[in-house]
Coordinates of C-alpha atoms in Angstrom, one line a residue:
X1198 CA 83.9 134.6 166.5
X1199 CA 80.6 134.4 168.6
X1200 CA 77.4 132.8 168.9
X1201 CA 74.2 132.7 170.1
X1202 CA 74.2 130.8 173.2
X1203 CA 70.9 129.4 172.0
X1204 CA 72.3 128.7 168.6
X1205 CA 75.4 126.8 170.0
X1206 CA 73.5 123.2 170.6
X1207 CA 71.8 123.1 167.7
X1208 CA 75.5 123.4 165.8
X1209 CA 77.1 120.7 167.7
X1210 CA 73.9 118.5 167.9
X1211 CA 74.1 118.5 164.0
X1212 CA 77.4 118.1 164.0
X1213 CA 77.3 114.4 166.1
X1214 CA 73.8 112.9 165.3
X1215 CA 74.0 112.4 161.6
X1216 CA 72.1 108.7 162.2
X1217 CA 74.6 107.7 164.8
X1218 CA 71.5 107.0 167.4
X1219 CA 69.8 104.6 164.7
X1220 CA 72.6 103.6 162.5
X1221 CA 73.9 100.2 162.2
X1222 CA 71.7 97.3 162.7
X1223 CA 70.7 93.6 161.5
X1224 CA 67.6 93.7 158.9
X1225 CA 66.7 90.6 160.3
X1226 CA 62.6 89.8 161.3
X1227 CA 61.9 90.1 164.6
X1228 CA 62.1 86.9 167.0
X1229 CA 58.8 85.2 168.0
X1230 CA 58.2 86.1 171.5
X1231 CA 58.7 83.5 174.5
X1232 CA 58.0 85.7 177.4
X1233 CA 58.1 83.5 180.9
X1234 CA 56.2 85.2 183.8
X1235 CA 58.2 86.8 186.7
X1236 CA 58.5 88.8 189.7
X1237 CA 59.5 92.1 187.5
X1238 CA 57.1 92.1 184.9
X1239 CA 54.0 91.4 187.1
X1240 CA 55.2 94.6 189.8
X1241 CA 55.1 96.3 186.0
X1242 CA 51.5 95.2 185.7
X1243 CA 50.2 95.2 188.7
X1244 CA 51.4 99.4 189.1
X1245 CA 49.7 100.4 185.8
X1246 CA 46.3 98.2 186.7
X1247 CA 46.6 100.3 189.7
X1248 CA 47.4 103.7 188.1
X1249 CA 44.8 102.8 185.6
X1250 CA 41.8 101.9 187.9
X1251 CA 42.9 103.5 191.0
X1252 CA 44.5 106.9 190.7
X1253 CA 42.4 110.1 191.4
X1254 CA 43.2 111.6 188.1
X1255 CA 42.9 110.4 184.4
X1256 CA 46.4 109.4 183.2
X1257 CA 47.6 108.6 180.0
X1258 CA 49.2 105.7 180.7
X1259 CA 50.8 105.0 177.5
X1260 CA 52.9 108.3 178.0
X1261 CA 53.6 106.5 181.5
X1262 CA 54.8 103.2 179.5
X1263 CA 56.9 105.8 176.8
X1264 CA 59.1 107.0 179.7
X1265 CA 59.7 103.7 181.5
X1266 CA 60.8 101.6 178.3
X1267 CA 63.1 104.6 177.5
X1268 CA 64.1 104.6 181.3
X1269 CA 65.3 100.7 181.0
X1270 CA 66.7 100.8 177.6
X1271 CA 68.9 103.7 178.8
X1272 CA 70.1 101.5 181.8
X1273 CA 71.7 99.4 179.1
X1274 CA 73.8 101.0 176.2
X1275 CA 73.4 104.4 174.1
X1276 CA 72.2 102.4 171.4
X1277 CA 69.1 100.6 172.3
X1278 CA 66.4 102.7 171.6
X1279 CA 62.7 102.9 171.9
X1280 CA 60.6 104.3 168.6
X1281 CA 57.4 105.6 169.6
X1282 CA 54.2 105.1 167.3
X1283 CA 54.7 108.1 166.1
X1284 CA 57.6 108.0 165.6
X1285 CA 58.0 104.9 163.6
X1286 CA 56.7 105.9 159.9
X1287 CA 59.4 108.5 159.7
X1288 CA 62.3 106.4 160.9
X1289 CA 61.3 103.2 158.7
X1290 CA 60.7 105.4 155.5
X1291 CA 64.4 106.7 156.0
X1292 CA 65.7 103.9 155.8
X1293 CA 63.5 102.2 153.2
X1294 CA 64.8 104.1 150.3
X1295 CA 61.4 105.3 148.9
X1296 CA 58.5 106.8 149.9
X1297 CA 54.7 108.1 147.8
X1298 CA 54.2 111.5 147.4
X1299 CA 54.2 114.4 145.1
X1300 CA 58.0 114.7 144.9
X1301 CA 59.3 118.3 145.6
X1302 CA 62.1 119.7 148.3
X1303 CA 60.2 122.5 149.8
X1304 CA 60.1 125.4 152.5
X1305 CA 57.8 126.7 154.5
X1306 CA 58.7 129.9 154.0
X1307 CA 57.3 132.9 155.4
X1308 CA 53.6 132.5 154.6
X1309 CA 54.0 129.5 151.9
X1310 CA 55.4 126.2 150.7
X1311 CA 58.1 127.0 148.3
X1312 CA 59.2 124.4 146.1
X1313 CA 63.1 124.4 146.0
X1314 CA 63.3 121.7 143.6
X1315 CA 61.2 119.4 142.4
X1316 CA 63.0 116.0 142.6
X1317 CA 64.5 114.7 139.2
X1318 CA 62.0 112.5 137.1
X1319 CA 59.5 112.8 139.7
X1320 CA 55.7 113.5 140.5
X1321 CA 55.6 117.1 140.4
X1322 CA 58.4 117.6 137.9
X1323 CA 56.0 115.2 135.3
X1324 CA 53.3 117.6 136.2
X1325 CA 55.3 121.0 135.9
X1326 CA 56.0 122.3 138.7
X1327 CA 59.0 124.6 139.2
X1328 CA 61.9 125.7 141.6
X1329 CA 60.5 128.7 143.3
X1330 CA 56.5 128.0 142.9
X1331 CA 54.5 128.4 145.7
X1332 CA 51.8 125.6 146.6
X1333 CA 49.0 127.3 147.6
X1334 CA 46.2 124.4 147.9
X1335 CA 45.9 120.9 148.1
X1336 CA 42.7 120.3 147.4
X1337 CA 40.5 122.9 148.7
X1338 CA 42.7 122.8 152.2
X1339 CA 44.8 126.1 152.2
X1340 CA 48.6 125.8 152.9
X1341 CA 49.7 129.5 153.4
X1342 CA 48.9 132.4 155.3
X1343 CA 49.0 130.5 158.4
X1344 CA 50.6 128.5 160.6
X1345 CA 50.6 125.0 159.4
X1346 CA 52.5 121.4 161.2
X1347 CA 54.4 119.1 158.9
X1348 CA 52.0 116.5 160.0
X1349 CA 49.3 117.9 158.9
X1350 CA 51.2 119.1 155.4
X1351 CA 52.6 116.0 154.8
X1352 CA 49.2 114.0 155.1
X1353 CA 48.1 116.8 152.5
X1354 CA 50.8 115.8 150.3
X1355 CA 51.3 112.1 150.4
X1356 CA 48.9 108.9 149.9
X1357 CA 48.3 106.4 147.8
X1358 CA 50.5 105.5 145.1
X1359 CA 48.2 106.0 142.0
X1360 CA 45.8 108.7 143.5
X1361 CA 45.5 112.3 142.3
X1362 CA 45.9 115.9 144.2
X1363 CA 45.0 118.6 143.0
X1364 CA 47.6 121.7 143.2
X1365 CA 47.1 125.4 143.3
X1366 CA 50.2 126.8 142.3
X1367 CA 51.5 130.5 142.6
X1368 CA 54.5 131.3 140.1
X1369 CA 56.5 134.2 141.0
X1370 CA 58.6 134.6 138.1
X1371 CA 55.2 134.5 135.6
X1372 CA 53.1 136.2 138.4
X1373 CA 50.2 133.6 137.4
X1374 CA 48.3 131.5 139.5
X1375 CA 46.9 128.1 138.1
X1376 CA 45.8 124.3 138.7
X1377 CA 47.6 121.3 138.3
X1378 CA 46.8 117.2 139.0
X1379 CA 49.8 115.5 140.1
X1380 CA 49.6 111.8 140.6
X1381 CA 51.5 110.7 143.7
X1382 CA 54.0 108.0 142.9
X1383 CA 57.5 106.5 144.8
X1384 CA 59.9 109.0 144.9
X1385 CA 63.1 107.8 145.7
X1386 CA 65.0 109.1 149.3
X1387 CA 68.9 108.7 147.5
X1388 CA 71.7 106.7 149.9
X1389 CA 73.6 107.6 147.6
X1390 CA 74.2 111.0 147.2
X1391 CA 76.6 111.0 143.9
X1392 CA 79.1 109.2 141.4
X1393 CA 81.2 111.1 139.3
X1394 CA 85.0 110.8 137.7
X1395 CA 87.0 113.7 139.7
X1396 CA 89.5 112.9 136.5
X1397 CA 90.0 110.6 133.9
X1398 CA 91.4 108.0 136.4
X1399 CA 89.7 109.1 139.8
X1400 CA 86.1 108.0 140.8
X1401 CA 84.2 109.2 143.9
X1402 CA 81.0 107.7 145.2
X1403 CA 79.3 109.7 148.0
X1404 CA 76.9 107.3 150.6
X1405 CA 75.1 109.1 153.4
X1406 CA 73.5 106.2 155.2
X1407 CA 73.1 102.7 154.5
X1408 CA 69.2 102.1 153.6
X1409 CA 67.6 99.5 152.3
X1410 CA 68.2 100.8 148.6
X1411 CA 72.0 101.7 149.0
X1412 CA 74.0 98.7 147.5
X1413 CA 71.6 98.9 144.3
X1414 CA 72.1 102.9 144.1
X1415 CA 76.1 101.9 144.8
X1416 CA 76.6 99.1 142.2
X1417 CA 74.8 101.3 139.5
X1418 CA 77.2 104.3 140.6
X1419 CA 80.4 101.7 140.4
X1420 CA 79.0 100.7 136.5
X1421 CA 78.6 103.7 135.4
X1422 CA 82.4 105.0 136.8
X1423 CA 83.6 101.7 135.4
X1424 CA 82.2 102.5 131.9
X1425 CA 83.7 106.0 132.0
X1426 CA 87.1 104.2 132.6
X1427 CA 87.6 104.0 136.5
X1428 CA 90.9 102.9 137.3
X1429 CA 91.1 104.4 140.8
X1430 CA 87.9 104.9 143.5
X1431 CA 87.0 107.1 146.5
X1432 CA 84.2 105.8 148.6
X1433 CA 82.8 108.8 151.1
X1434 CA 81.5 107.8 154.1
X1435 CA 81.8 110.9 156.3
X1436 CA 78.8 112.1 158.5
X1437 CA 77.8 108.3 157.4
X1438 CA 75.8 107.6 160.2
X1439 CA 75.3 103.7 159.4
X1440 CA 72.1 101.6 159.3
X1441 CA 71.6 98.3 157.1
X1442 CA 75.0 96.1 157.7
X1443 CA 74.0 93.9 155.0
X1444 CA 74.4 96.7 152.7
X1445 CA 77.6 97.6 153.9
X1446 CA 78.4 94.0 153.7
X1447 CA 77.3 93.7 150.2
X1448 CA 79.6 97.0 148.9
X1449 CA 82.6 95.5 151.1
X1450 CA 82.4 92.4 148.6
X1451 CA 82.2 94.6 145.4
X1452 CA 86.2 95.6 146.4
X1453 CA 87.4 92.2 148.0
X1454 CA 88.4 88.8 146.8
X1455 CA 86.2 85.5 147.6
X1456 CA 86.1 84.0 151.0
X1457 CA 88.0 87.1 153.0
X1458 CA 86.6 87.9 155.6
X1459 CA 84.3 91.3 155.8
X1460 CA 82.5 91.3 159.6
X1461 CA 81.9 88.8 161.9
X1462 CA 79.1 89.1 164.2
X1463 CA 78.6 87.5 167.7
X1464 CA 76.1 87.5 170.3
X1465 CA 75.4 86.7 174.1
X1466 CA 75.3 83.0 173.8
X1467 CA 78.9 83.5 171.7
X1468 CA 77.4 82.0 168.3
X1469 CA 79.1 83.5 165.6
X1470 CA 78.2 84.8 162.7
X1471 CA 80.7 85.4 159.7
X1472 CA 80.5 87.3 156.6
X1473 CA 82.9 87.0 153.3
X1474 CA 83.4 88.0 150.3
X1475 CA 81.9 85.8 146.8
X1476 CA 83.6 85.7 144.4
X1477 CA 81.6 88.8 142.6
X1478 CA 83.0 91.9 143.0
X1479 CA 83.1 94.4 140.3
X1480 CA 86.3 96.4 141.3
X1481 CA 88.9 94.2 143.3
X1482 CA 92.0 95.3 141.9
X1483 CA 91.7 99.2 141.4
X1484 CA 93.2 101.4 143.9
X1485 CA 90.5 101.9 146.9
X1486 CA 90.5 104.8 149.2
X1487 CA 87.9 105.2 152.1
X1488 CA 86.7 108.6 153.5
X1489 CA 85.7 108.5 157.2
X1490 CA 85.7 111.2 159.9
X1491 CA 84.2 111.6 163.2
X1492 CA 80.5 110.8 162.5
X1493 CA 81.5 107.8 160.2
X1494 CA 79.9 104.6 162.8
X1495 CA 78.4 101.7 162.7
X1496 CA 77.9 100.2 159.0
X1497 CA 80.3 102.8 158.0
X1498 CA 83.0 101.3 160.1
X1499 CA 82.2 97.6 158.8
X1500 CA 83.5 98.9 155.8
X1501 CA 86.2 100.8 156.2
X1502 CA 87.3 97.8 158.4
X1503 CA 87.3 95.3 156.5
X1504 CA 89.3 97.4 153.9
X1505 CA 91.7 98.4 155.9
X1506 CA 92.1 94.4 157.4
X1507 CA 92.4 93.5 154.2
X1508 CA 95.0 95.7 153.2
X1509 CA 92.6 96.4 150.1
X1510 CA 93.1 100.3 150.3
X1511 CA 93.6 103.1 152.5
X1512 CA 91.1 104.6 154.9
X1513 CA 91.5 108.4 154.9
X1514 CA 90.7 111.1 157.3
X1515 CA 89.8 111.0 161.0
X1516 CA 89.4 108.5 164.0
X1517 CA 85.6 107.3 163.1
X1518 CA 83.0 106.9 165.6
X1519 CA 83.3 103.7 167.5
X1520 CA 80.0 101.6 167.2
X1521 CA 80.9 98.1 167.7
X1522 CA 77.2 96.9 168.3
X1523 CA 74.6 95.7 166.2
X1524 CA 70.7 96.5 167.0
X1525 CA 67.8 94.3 165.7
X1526 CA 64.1 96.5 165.6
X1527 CA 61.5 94.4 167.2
X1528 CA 57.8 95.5 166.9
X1529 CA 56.1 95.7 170.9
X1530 CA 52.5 95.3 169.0
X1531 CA 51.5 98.6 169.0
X1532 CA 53.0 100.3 166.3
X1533 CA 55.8 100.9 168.5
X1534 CA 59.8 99.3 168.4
X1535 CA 62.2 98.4 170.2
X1536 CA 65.6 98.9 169.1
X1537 CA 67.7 96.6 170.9
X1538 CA 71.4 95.6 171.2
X1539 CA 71.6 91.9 170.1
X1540 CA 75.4 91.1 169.1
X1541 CA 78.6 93.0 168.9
X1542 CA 80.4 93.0 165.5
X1543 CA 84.3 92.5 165.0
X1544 CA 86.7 93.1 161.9
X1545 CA 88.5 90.7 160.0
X1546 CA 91.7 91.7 162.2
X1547 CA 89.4 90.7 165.6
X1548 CA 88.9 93.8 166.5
X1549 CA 86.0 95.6 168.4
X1550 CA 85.8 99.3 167.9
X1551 CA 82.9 100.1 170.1
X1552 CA 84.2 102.7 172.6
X1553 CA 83.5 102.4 176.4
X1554 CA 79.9 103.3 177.2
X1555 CA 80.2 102.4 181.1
X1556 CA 80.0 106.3 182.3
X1557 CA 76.6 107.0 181.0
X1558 CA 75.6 108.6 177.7
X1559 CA 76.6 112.3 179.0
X1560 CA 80.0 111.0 178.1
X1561 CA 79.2 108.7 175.3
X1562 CA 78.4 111.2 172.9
X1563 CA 80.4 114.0 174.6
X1564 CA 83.6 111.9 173.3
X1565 CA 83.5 114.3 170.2
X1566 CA 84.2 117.3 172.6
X1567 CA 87.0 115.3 174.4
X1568 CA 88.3 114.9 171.0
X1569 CA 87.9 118.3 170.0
X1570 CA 89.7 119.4 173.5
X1571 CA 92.6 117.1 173.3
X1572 CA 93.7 118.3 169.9
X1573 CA 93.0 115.0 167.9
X1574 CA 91.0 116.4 165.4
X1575 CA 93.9 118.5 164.0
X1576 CA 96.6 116.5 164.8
X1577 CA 97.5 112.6 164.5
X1578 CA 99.9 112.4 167.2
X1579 CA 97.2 113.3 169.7
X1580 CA 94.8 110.6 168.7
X1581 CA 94.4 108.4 172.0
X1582 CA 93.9 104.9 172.2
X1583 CA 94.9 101.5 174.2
X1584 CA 98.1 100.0 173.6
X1585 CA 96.4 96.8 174.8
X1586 CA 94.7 96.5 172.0
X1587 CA 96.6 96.0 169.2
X1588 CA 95.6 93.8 166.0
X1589 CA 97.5 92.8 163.1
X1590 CA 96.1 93.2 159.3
X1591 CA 96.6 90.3 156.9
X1592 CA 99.6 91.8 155.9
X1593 CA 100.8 92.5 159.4
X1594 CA 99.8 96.2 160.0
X1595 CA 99.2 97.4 163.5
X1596 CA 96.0 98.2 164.1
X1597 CA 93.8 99.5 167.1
X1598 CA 90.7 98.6 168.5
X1599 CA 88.3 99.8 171.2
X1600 CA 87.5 103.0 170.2
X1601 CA 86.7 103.7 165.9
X1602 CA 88.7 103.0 162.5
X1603 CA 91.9 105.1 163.0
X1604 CA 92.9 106.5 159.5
X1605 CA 95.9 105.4 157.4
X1606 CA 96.1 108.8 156.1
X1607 CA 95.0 111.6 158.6
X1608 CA 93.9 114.7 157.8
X1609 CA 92.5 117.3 159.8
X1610 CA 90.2 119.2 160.4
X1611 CA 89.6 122.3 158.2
X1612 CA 90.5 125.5 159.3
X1613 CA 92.4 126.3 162.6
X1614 CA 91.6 124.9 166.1
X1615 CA 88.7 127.2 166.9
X1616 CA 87.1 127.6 163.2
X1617 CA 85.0 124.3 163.6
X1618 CA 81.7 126.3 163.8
X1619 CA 82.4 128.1 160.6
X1620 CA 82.9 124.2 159.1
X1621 CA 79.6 123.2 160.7
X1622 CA 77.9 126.4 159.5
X1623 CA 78.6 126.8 155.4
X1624 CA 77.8 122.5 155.3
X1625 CA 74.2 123.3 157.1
X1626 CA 70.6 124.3 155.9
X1627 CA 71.0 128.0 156.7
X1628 CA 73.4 128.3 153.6
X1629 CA 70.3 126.7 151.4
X1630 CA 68.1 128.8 153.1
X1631 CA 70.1 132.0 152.2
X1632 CA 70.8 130.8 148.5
X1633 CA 67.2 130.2 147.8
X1634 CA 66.1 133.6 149.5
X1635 CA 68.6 135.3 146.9
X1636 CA 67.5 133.0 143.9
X1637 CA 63.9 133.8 144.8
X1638 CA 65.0 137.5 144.3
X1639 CA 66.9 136.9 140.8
X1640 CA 65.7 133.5 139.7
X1641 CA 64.8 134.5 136.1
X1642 CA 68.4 136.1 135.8
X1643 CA 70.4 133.1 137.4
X1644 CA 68.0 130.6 134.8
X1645 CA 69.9 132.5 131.9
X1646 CA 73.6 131.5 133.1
X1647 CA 75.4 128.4 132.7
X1648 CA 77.5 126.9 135.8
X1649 CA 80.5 128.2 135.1
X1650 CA 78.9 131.9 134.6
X1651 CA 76.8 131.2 138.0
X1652 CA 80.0 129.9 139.8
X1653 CA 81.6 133.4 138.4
X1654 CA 78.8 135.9 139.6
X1655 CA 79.0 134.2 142.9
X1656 CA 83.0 134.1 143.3
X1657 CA 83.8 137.0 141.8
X1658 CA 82.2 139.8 143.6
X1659 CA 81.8 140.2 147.1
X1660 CA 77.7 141.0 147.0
X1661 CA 76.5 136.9 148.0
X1662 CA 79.5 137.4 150.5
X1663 CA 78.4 140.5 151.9
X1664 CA 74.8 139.0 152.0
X1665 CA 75.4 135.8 153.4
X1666 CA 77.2 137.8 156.1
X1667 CA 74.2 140.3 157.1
X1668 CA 72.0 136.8 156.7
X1669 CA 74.0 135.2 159.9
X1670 CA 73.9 138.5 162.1
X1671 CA 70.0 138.2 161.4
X1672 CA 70.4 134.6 162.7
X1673 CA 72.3 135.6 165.4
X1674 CA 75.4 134.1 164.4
X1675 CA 78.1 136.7 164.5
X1676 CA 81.6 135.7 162.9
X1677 CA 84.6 137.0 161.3
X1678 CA 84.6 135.4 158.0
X1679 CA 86.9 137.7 156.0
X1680 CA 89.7 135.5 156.6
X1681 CA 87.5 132.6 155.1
X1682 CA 86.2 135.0 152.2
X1683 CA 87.0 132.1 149.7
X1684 CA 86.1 129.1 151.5
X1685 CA 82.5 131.1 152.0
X1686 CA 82.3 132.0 148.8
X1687 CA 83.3 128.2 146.8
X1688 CA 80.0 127.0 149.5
X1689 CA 77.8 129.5 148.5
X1690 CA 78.5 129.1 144.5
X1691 CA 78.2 124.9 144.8
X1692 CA 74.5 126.2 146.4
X1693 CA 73.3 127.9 143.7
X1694 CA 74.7 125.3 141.3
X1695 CA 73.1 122.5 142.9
X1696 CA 69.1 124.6 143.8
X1697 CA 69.7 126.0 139.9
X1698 CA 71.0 122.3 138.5
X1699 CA 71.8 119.0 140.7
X1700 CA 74.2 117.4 143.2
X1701 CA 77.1 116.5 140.7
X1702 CA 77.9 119.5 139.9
X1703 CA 77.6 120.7 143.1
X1704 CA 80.3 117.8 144.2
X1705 CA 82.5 119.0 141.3
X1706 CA 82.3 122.4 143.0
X1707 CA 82.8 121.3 146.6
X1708 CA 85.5 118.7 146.3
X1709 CA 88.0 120.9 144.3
X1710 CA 89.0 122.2 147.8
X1711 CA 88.3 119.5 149.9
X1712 CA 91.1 118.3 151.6
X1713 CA 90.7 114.9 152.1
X1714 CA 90.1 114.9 148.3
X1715 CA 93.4 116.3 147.6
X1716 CA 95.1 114.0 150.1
X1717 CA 94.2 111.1 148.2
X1718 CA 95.5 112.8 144.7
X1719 CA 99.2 113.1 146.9
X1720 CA 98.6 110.1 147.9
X1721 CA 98.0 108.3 144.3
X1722 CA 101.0 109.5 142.9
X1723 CA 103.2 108.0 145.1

């Protein structure tokens, strides 16, 4: 198996960020300022007055302020960050749950947007707008045949909720161009990506990040599985990077009695702050089963933690991240944040699972790699962690902290030590790339099948295979995947299904062969 030496940090990078950098942190307002004067911050001031009104060249000093907050906040741990004006819009609207625009998933591909789905119930579905059109114009500002930034596309696109754009629209399969008003309204960025019954028994509720949004996305998920007769539930928090801990405080209390204790928070003064359970939770007695792995941190972790302290279900998988520490965003008054460290946060057990961040972020976030080398992500026995810190559950089950949720179930990785690339690979974009590339081909064909007929063409021959194949040697990503034909193959047909129909059926497809899945069946009939 090789790759691309350019090709090889973009795989890893994908692998660990998944929200880790700004997951997991207090949505409390900011503090009111009380700034005394001293020594430090006037040498601050008095160097940019004098790089402002002294230096021979023009200098942007705002650039200059940019690298110097980053420069401090790095001096103090990996997960104080700095969001730059720019910067901010994109990371608040991720994590508020909604944003205004015209609502479509979209390429820019080759010379053209192309839609790859508009989004359910949305804008541009009202309007008519199909998988596979091309947006030509918004407006009379031209979007293909050139080179155009997602900036300036996206300010094309969105505005204000209520106002018109009007849409030139090129549709391949009619080969007809035409005009179309869409009226920009919220569209809704899902936490949650899915809730479905695996059986008649078996629920499984997929959250990818913890917005503002999620425990209302969650709880309508739970109903629903509760109405279709949920008896036993998997919550999925894999490649969870974290964000809100309210929300993951508020789901936490959906599964455990009143007054146990969920997280308790502390800060540098030592003024505690706990959080329990009400007396309203809508599934407290049903078997629970948690899904972490690697890139589960942060509000992720305060739930499988208290779970697990609780002894209210099982936590299945892999040794989670090991984010212990709990940010607060406070606005510096130009449009730029600060998001700083405030508190640490501990389980109901007492436990901190933030790893040691005392050798520099180099080795921080190249803990995965450690893992990876040491053999823990395929086997339990190699998972390594300080005796020293041992906690009890309620029910008096060792557990460990200092370094992530260790699983009561492990299962490993997929694949053999060495096939982790191929795993990072078929759950990327370049397998929704390829799919849509084929679909733009045959779409008019595939529109005539049902899933099971679509999951047939796919599986049953080897000509998406064989293409998908060719389409990584293009990329520059050269691997033997004959001895993963069907693994390859089940990824490529859950594409299609979900570009063709929607995420739960591509779920149905995915987790038939996903092993933690099939863990926690083993593991329900005992």
């Amino acid at each position: 198996m090789k790759i691309k030496k350019i090709y090889l940090p973009v795989i890893i990078t994908t692998a660990l960020a998944v929200g880790v950098l700004i997951g997991g942190y207090l949505n409390f307002s900011a503090p009111t300022a009380n700034f005394s004067s001293n020594a430090s911050k006037n040498k601050l001031n008095k160097l940019l007055d004098f790089i402002n009104n002294e230096y021979v060249d023009e200098v942007n000093t705002d650039s200059i302020v940019d690298i110097t907050v980053n420069g401090i906040l790095e001096k103090l741990d990996p997960h104080s960050v700095y969001i730059a004006k720019n910067e901010f819009e994109s990371v608040a609207q991720s994590m508020k749950g909604d944003f205004v625009g015209i609502g479509v998933n979209f390429y820019t591909y080759k010379d053209s947007v192309a839609v790859i789905k508009p989004i359910a119930g949305g804008p541009s579905e009202r309007a008519g707008i199909r998988a596979g059109d091309r947006i030509l114009f918004a407006g009379n500002t031209k979007l293909f045949g050139k080179k155009i930034s997602n900036d300036t596309l996206f300010s094309k696109l969105k505005g204000e909720r209520g106002s018109k754009v009007e849409l030139t629209i090129f549709r391949k399969t009619e080969n007809k161009k035409f005009k179309v008003n869409v009226t920009r309204d919220l569209v809704p960025i899902k936490s949650v990506d899915v809730a479905l019954m695996l059986d008649n028994k078996t629920g499984y509720i997929k959250i990818n990040r913890f917005a503002e949004t999620t425990f209302k996305e969650f709880h309508q998920g739970l109903l629903k599985l509760k109405a279709a007769g949920v008896k036993e539930l998997i919550v999925d928090v894999r490649n969870n990077g974290g964000g809100y801990m309210e929300r993951a405080v508020e789901i936490a209390d959906e599964f455990l009695k009143d007054k146990e204790q969920i997280v308790k928070i502390k800060n540098r003064k030592g003024v505690e702050d706990v959080s329990n359970a009400t007396s309203k939770g809508s599934f407290e007695n049903g078997k629970l089963y948690i899904l972490i792995d690697e890139n589960s941190a942060s509000a992720s972790e305060i739930l499988a933690g208290a779970i697990q302290d609780n002894d209210r279900g099982l936590i299945v998988g892999r040794r989670s991240f090991g984010k212990g520490l709990v940010q607060r965003e406070m606005p510096l008054g130009d449009g730029s944040a600060v998001r700083l460290t405030v508190a640490r946060y501990y389980t109901p057990s007492g436990r901190s699972i933030q790893k040691p961040y005392n050798k520099g972020l180099e080795e921080y976030y190249g803990d995965f790699e450690k893992r990876f080398e040491n053999g823990e992500l395929y086997a339990f026995d190699s998972i390594k962690v300080a005796d020293s810190l041992k906690f009890k559950t309620k029910k008096g089950k060792t557990v460990y902290g200092g370094g992530g949720i260790i699983p009561d179930i492990f299962v490993p990785m997929e694949g053999k030590h060495g096939d982790e690339a191929l795993n990072m690979i078929m759950q990327s974009g370049i397998v929704s790339y390829f799919v849509f590339e084929e679909l733009d081909h045959e779409r008019m064909q595939f529109q005539k099948l049902s899933i099971p007929e679509v999951e047939n063409k796919v599986i049953k021959t080897d000509f998406y295979y064989d293409g998908f194949r060719k389409h990584l040697s293009k990329s520059g990503l050269i691997f033997n995947l004959d001895k993963h034909k069907d693994k390859v193959k089940q990824y490529l047909a859950a594409e299609f299904v979900r570009q063709l129909f929607d995420e739960q059926h591509y779920y149905q497809l995915i987790l038939k062969e996903d092993p933690m899945i099939k863990a926690v069946l083993e593991a329900a009939k005992k």
